[in-house]
CSV table of C-alpha atoms and ligand atoms in Angstrom, one decimal:
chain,number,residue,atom,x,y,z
U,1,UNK,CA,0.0,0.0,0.0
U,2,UNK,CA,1.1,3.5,-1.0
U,3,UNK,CA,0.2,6.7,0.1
U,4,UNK,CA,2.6,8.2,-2.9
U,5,UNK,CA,0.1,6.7,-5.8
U,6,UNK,CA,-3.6,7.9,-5.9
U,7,UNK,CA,-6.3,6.5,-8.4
U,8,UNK,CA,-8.6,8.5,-10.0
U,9,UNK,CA,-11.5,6.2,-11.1
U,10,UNK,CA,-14.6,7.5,-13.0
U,11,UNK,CA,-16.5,6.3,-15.7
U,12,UNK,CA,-15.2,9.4,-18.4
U,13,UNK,CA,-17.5,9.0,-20.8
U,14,UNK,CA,-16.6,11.6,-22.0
U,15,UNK,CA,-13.6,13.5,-19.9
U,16,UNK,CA,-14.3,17.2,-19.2
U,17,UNK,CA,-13.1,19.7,-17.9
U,18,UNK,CA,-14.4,19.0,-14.5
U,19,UNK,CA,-12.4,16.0,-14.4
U,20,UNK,CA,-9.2,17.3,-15.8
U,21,UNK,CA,-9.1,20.3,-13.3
U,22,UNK,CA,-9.4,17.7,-10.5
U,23,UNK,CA,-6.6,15.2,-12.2
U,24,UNK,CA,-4.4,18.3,-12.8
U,25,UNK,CA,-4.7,19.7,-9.2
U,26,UNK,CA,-4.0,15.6,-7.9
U,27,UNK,CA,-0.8,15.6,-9.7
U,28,UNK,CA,0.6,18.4,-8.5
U,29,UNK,CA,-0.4,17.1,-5.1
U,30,UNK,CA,0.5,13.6,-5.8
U,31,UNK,CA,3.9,11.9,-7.0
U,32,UNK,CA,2.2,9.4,-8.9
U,33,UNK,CA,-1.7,9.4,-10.5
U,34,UNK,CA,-3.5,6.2,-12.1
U,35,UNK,CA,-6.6,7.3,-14.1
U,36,UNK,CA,-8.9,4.3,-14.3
U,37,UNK,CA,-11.4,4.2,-16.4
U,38,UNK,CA,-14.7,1.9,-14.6
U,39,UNK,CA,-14.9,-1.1,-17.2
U,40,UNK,CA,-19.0,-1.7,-16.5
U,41,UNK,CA,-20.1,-4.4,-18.8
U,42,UNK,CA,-23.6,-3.9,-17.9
U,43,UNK,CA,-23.7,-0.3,-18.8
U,44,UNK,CA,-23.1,0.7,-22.5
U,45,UNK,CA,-21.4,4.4,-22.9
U,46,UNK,CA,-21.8,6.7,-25.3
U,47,UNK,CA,-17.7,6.1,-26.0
U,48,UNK,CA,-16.0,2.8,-26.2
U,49,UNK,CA,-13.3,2.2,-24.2
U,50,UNK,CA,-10.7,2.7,-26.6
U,51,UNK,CA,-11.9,6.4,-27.2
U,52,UNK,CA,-12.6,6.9,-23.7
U,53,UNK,CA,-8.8,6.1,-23.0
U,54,UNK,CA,-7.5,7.9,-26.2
U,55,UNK,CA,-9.3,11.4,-25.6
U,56,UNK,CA,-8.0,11.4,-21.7
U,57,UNK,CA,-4.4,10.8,-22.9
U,58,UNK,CA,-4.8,13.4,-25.1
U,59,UNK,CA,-5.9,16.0,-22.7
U,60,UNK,CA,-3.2,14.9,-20.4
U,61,UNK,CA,0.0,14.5,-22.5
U,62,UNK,CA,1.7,17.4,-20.7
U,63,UNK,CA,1.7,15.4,-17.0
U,64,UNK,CA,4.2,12.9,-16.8
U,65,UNK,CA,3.1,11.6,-13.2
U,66,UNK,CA,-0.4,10.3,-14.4
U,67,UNK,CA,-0.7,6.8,-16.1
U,68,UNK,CA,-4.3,5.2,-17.7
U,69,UNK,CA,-5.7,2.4,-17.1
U,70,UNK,CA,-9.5,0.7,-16.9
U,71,UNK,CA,-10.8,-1.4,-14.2
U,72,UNK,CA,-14.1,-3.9,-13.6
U,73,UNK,CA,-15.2,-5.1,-9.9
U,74,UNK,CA,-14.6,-3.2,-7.1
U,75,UNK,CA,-12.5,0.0,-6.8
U,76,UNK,CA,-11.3,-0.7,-3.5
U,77,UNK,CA,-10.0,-4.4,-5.2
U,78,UNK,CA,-8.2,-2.1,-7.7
U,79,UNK,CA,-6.5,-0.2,-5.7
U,80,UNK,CA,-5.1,-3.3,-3.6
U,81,UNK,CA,-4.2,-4.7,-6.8
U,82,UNK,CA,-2.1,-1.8,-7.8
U,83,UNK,CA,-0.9,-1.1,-3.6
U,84,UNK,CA,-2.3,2.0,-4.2
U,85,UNK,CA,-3.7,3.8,-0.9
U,86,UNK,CA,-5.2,6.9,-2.1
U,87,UNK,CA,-8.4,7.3,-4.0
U,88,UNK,CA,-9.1,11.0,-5.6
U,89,UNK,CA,-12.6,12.2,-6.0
U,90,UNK,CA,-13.8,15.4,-7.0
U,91,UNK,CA,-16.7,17.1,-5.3
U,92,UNK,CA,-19.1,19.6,-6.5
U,93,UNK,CA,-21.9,20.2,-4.2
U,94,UNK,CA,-24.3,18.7,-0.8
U,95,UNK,CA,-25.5,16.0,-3.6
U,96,UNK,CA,-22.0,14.8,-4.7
U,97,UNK,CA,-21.1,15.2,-0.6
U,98,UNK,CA,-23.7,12.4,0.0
U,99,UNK,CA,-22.8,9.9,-2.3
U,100,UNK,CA,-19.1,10.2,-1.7
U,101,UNK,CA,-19.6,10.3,1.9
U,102,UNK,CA,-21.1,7.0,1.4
U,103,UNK,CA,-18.7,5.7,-0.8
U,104,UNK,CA,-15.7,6.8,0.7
U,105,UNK,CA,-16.8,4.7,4.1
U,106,UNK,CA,-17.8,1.8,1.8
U,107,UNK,CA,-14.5,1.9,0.3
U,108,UNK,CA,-12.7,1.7,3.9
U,109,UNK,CA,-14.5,-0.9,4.8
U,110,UNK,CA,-13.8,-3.2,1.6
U,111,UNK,CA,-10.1,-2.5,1.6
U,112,UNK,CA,-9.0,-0.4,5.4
U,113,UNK,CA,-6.0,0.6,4.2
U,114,UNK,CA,-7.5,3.0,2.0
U,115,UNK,CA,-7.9,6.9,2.4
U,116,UNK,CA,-10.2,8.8,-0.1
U,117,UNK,CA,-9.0,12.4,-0.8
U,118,UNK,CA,-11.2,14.9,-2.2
U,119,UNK,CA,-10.6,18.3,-3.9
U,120,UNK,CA,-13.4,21.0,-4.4
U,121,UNK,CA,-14.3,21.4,-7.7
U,122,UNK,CA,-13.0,25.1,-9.2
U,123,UNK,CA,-16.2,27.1,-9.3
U,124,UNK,CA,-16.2,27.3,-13.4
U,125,UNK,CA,-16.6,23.4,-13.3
U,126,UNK,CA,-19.3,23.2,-10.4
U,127,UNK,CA,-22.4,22.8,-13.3
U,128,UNK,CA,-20.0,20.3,-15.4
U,129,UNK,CA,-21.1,16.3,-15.7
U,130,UNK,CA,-20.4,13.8,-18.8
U,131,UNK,CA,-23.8,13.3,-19.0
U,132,UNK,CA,-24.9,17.3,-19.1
U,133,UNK,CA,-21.8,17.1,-21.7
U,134,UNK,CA,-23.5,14.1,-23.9
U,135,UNK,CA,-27.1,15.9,-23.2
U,136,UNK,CA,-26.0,18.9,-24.8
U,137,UNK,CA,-23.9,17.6,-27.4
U,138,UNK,CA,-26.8,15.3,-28.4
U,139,UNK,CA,-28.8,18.3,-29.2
U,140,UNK,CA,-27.0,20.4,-30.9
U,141,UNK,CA,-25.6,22.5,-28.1
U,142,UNK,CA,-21.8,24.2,-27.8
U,143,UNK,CA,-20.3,21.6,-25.6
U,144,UNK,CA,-16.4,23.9,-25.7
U,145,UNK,CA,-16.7,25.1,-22.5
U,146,UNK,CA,-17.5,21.7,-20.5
U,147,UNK,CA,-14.8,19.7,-22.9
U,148,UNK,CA,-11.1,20.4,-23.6
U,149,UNK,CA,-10.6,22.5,-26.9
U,150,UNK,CA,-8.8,20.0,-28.9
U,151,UNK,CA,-11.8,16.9,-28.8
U,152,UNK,CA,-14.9,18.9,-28.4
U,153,UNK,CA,-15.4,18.8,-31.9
U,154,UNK,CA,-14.4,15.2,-32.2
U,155,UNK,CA,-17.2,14.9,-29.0
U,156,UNK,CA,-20.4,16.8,-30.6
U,157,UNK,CA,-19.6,14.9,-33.8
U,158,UNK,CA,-20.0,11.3,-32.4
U,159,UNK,CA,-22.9,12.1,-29.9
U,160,UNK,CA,-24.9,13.9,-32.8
U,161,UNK,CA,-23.9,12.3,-35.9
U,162,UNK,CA,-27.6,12.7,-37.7
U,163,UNK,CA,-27.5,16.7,-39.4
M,201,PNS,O1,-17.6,8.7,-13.1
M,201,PNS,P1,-18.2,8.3,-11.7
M,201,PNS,O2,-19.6,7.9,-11.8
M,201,PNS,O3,-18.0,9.4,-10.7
M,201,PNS,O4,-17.3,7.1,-11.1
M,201,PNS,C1,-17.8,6.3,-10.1
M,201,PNS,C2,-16.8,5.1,-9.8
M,201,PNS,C3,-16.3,4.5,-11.0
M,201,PNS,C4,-15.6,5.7,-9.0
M,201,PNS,C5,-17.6,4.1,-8.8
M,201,PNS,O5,-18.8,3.8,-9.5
M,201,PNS,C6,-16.8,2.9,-8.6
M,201,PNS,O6,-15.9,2.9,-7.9
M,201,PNS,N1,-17.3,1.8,-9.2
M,201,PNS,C7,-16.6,0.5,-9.1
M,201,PNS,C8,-17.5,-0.5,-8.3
M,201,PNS,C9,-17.3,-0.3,-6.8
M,201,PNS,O7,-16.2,-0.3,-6.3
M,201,PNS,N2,-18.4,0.0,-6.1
M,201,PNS,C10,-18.4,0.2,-4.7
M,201,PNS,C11,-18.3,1.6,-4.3
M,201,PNS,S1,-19.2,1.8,-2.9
């Protein structure tokens, strides 16, 4: 177990902003970052896997302390797997508080050596989700100031491919 290696897990589908603020702020906190991308068999993205992984490397070429990878089963597994002791979560308000709370204690139980770490979202990324992203995108919306500048267009052109 390593306090020195975080994992920041979430299901990026697709990466935005949000996210990136939260990996970029972990990895200057952090010597060493996994991003893990939830491998969930029984839920379908909008993005495969491969694109899921390509567009975060993408938007993280620049941070040489942060690695990719994608996960199925439990986090807390993961993370024993990898002797990792840190899980990173962003939060953005009372609703995200509840849920992490939850999962955060969940997560200590499965596996007690870990400790979840959390960092407040910046206020510009409070109102950003991938799904408010996909919703958006889907009809027809500007999606560049929720995604980074280089695959928003590549994003709105696969969630709305019917002009
Ligand atoms: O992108 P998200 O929805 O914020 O990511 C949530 C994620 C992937 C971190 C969470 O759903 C997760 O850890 N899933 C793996 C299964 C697991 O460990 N569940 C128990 C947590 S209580």
């Amino acid at each position: 177990m390593n306090r020195d290696l975080c994992v920041y897990a979430g299901s990026f589908d697709p990466v935005t902003t949000g996210h990136l603020d939260i990996i970029r702020r972990g990895a200057a906190i952090f010597p060493r970052m996994i991003v893990a991308i939830l491998c969930n068999p029984s839920k379908k993205g909008a993005f495969s896997m491969e694109e899921r992984l390509s567009m975060l490397k993408k938007s993280c070429a620049d941070l040489p302390n942060v690695s990719f990878d994608s996960f199925d089963g439990l986090l807390a597994d993961y993370l024993r797997k990898k002797e990792a002791g840190i899980i990173l979560r962003g939060l953005r308000n009372f609703s995200d508080f509840e849920s992490e709370f939850q999962m955060a204690q969940l997560n200590r139980q499965l596996n007690p050596d870990i400790e979840t770490f959390f960092l407040m979202a910046s206020p510009e990324h409070v109102f950003v989700s991938s799904s408010a992203v996909r919703e958006i995108a889907m009809f027809g919306g500007d999606i560049s100031p929720y995604v980074p500048a280089h695959i928003a267009e590549e994003v709105a052109r696969k969630l709305r491919p019917i002009k």
